PDB file of C-alpha atoms in Angstrom:
ATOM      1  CA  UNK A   1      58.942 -38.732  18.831  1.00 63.00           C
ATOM      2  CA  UNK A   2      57.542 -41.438  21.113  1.00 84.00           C
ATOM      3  CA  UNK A   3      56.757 -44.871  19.492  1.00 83.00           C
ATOM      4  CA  UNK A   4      53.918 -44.952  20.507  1.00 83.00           C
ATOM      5  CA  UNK A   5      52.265 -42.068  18.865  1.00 86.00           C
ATOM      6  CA  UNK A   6      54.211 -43.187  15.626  1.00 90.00           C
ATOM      7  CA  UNK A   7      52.148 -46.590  15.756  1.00 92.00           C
ATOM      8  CA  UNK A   8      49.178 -45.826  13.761  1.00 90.00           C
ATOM      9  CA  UNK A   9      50.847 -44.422  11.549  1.00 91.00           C
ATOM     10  CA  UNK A  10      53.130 -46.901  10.402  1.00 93.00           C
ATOM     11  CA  UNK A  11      49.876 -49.555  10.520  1.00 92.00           C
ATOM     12  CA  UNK A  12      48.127 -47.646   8.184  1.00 91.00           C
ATOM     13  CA  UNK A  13      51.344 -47.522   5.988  1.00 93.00           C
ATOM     14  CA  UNK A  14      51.456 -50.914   6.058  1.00 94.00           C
ATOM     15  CA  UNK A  15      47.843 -51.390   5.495  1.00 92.00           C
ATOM     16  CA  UNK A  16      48.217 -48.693   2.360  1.00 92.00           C
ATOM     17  CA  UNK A  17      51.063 -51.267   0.917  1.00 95.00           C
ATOM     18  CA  UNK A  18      49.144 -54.460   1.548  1.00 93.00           C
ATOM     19  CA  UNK A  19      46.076 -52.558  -0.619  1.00 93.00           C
ATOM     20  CA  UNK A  20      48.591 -51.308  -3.248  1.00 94.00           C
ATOM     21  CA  UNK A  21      50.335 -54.804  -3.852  1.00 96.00           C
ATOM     22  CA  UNK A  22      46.904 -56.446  -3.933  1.00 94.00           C
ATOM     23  CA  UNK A  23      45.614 -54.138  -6.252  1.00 95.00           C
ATOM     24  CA  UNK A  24      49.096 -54.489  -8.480  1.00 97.00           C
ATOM     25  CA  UNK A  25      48.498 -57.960  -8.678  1.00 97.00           C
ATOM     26  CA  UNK A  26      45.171 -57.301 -10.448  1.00 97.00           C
ATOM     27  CA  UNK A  27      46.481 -55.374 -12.585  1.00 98.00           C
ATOM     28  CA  UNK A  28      48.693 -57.798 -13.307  1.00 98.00           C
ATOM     29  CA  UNK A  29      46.497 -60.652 -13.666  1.00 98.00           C
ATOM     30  CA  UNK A  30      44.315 -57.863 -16.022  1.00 98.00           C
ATOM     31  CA  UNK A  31      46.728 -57.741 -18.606  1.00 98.00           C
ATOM     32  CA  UNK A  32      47.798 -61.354 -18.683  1.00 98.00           C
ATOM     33  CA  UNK A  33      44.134 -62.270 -19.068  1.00 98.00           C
ATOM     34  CA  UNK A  34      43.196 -59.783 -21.731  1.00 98.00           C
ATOM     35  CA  UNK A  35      46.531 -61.490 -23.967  1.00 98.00           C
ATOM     36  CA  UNK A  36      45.186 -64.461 -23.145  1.00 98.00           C
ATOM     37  CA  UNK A  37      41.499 -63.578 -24.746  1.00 98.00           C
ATOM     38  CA  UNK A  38      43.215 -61.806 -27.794  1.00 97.00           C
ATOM     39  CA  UNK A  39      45.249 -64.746 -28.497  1.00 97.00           C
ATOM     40  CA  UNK A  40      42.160 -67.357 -28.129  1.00 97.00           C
ATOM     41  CA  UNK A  41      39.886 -65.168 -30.338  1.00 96.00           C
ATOM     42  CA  UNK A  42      42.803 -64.610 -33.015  1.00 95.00           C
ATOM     43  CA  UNK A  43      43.144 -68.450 -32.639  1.00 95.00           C
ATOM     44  CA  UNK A  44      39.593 -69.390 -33.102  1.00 94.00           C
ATOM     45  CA  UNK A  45      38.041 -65.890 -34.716  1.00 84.00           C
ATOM     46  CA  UNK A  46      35.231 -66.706 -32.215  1.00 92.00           C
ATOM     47  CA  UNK A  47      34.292 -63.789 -29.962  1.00 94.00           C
ATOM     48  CA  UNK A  48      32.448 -65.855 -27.825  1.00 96.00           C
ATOM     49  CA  UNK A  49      35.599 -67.484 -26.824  1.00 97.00           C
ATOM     50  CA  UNK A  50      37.328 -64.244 -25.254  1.00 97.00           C
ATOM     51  CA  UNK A  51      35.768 -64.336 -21.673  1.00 97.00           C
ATOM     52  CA  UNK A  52      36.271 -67.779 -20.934  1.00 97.00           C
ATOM     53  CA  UNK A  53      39.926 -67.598 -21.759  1.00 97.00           C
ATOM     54  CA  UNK A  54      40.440 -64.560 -20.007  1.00 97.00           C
ATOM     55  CA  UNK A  55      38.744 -66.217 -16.861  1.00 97.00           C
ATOM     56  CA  UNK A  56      41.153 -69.400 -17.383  1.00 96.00           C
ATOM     57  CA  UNK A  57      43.829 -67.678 -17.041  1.00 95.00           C
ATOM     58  CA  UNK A  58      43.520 -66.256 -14.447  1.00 93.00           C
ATOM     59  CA  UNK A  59      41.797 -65.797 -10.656  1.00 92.00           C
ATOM     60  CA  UNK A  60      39.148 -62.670 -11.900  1.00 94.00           C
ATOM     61  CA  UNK A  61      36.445 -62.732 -10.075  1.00 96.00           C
ATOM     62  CA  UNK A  62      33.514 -63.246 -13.203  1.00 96.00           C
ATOM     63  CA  UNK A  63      30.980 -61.008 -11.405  1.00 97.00           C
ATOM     64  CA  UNK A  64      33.546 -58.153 -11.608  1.00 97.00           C
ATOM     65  CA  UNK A  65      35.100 -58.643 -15.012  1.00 98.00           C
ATOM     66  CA  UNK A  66      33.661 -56.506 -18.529  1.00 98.00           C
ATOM     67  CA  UNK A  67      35.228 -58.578 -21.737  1.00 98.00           C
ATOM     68  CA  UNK A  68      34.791 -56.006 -25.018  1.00 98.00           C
ATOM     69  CA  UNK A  69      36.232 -58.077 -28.291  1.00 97.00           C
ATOM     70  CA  UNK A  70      36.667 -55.551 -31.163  1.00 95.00           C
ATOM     71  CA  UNK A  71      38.296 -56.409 -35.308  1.00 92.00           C
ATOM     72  CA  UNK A  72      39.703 -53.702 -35.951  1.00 91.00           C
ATOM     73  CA  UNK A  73      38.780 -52.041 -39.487  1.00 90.00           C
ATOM     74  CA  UNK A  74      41.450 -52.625 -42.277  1.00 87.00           C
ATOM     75  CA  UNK A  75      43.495 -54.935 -40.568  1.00 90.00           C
ATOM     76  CA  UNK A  76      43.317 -58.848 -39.560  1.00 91.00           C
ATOM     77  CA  UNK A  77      43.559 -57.450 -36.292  1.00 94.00           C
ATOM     78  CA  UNK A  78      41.864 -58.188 -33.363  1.00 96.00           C
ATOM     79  CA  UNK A  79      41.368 -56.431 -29.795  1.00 97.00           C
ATOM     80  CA  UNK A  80      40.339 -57.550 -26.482  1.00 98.00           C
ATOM     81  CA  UNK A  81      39.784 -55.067 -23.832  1.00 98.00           C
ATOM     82  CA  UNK A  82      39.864 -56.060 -20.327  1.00 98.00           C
ATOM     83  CA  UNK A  83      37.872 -53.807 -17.681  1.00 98.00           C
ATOM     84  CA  UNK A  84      38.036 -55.472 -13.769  1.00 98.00           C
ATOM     85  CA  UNK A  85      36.591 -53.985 -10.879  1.00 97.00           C
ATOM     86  CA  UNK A  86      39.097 -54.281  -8.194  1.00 95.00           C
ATOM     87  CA  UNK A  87      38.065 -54.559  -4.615  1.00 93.00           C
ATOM     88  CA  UNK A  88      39.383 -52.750  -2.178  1.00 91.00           C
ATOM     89  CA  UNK A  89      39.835 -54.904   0.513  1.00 87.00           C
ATOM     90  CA  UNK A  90      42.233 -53.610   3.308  1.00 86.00           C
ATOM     91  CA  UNK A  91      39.523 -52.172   6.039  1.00 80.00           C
ATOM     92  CA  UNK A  92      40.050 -48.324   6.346  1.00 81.00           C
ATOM     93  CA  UNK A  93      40.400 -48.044   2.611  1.00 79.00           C
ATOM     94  CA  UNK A  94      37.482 -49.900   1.698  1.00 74.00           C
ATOM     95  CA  UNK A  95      35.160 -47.344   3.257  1.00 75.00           C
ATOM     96  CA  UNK A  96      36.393 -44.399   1.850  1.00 79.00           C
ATOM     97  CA  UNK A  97      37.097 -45.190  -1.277  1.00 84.00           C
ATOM     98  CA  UNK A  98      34.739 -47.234  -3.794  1.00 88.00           C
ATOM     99  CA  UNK A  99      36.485 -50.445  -6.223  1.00 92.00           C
ATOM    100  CA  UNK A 100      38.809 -49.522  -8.466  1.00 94.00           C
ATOM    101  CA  UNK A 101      38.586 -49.857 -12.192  1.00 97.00           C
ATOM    102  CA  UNK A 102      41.189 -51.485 -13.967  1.00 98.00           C
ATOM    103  CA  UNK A 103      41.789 -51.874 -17.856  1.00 98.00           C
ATOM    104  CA  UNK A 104      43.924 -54.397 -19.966  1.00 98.00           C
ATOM    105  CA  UNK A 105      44.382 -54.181 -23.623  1.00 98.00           C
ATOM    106  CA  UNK A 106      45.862 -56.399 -26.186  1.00 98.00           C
ATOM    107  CA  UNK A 107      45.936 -56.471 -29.932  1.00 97.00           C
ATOM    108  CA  UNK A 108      47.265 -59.671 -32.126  1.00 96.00           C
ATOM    109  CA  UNK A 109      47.032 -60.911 -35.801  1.00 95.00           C
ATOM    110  CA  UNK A 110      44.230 -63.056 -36.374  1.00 91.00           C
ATOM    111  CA  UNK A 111      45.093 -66.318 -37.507  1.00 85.00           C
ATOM    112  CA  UNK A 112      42.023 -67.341 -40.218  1.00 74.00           C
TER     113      UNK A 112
END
């Protein structure tokens, strides 16, 4: 097969991997931040304090981010929940398909 037919293809492969790596990375980030809230709210028992620690730590963009604090009955548990809009921002991806929605969870002990 002639290279040059195999061209576009291989761009939009590369293109698909750029979007998939970006998009791992906010997933990524996701997680991290939603451990981060649990831990400040099991810290502080302040609910109010779980989407400004989530935002600290990391690069979310605030506009996109959903923060849902939860104690969860019978326990001295607490849980954070973590939904991010992801953007999809490689070109030819972005117009097909709309942001993706991506969820962190994490649970910890509070500390009262």
């Amino acid at each position: 097969m002639e290279l040059a037919l195999l061209t576009p293809l291989l761009m939009l492969m590369a293109l698909f991997l750029a979007q998939l790596a970006l998009t791992a990375r906010d997933q990524i980030m996701v997680v991290h931040s939603a451990r981060e809230a649990a831990r400040a709210v099991a810290v502080s028992s302040d609910s109010s304090v779980a989407r400004p620690a989530a935002l600290a730590a990391s690069r979310l963009d605030p506009q996109r981010l959903r923060v849902r604090v939860e104690e969860l009955p019978g326990t001295d548990n607490v849980s954070v929940r973590l939904d991010y809009r992801s953007p999809v921002r490689v070109a030819p991806f972005g117009v097909v398909v709309d942001d993706l929605v991506l969820s962190g969870e994490a649970v910890m002990r509070s500390e009262r």
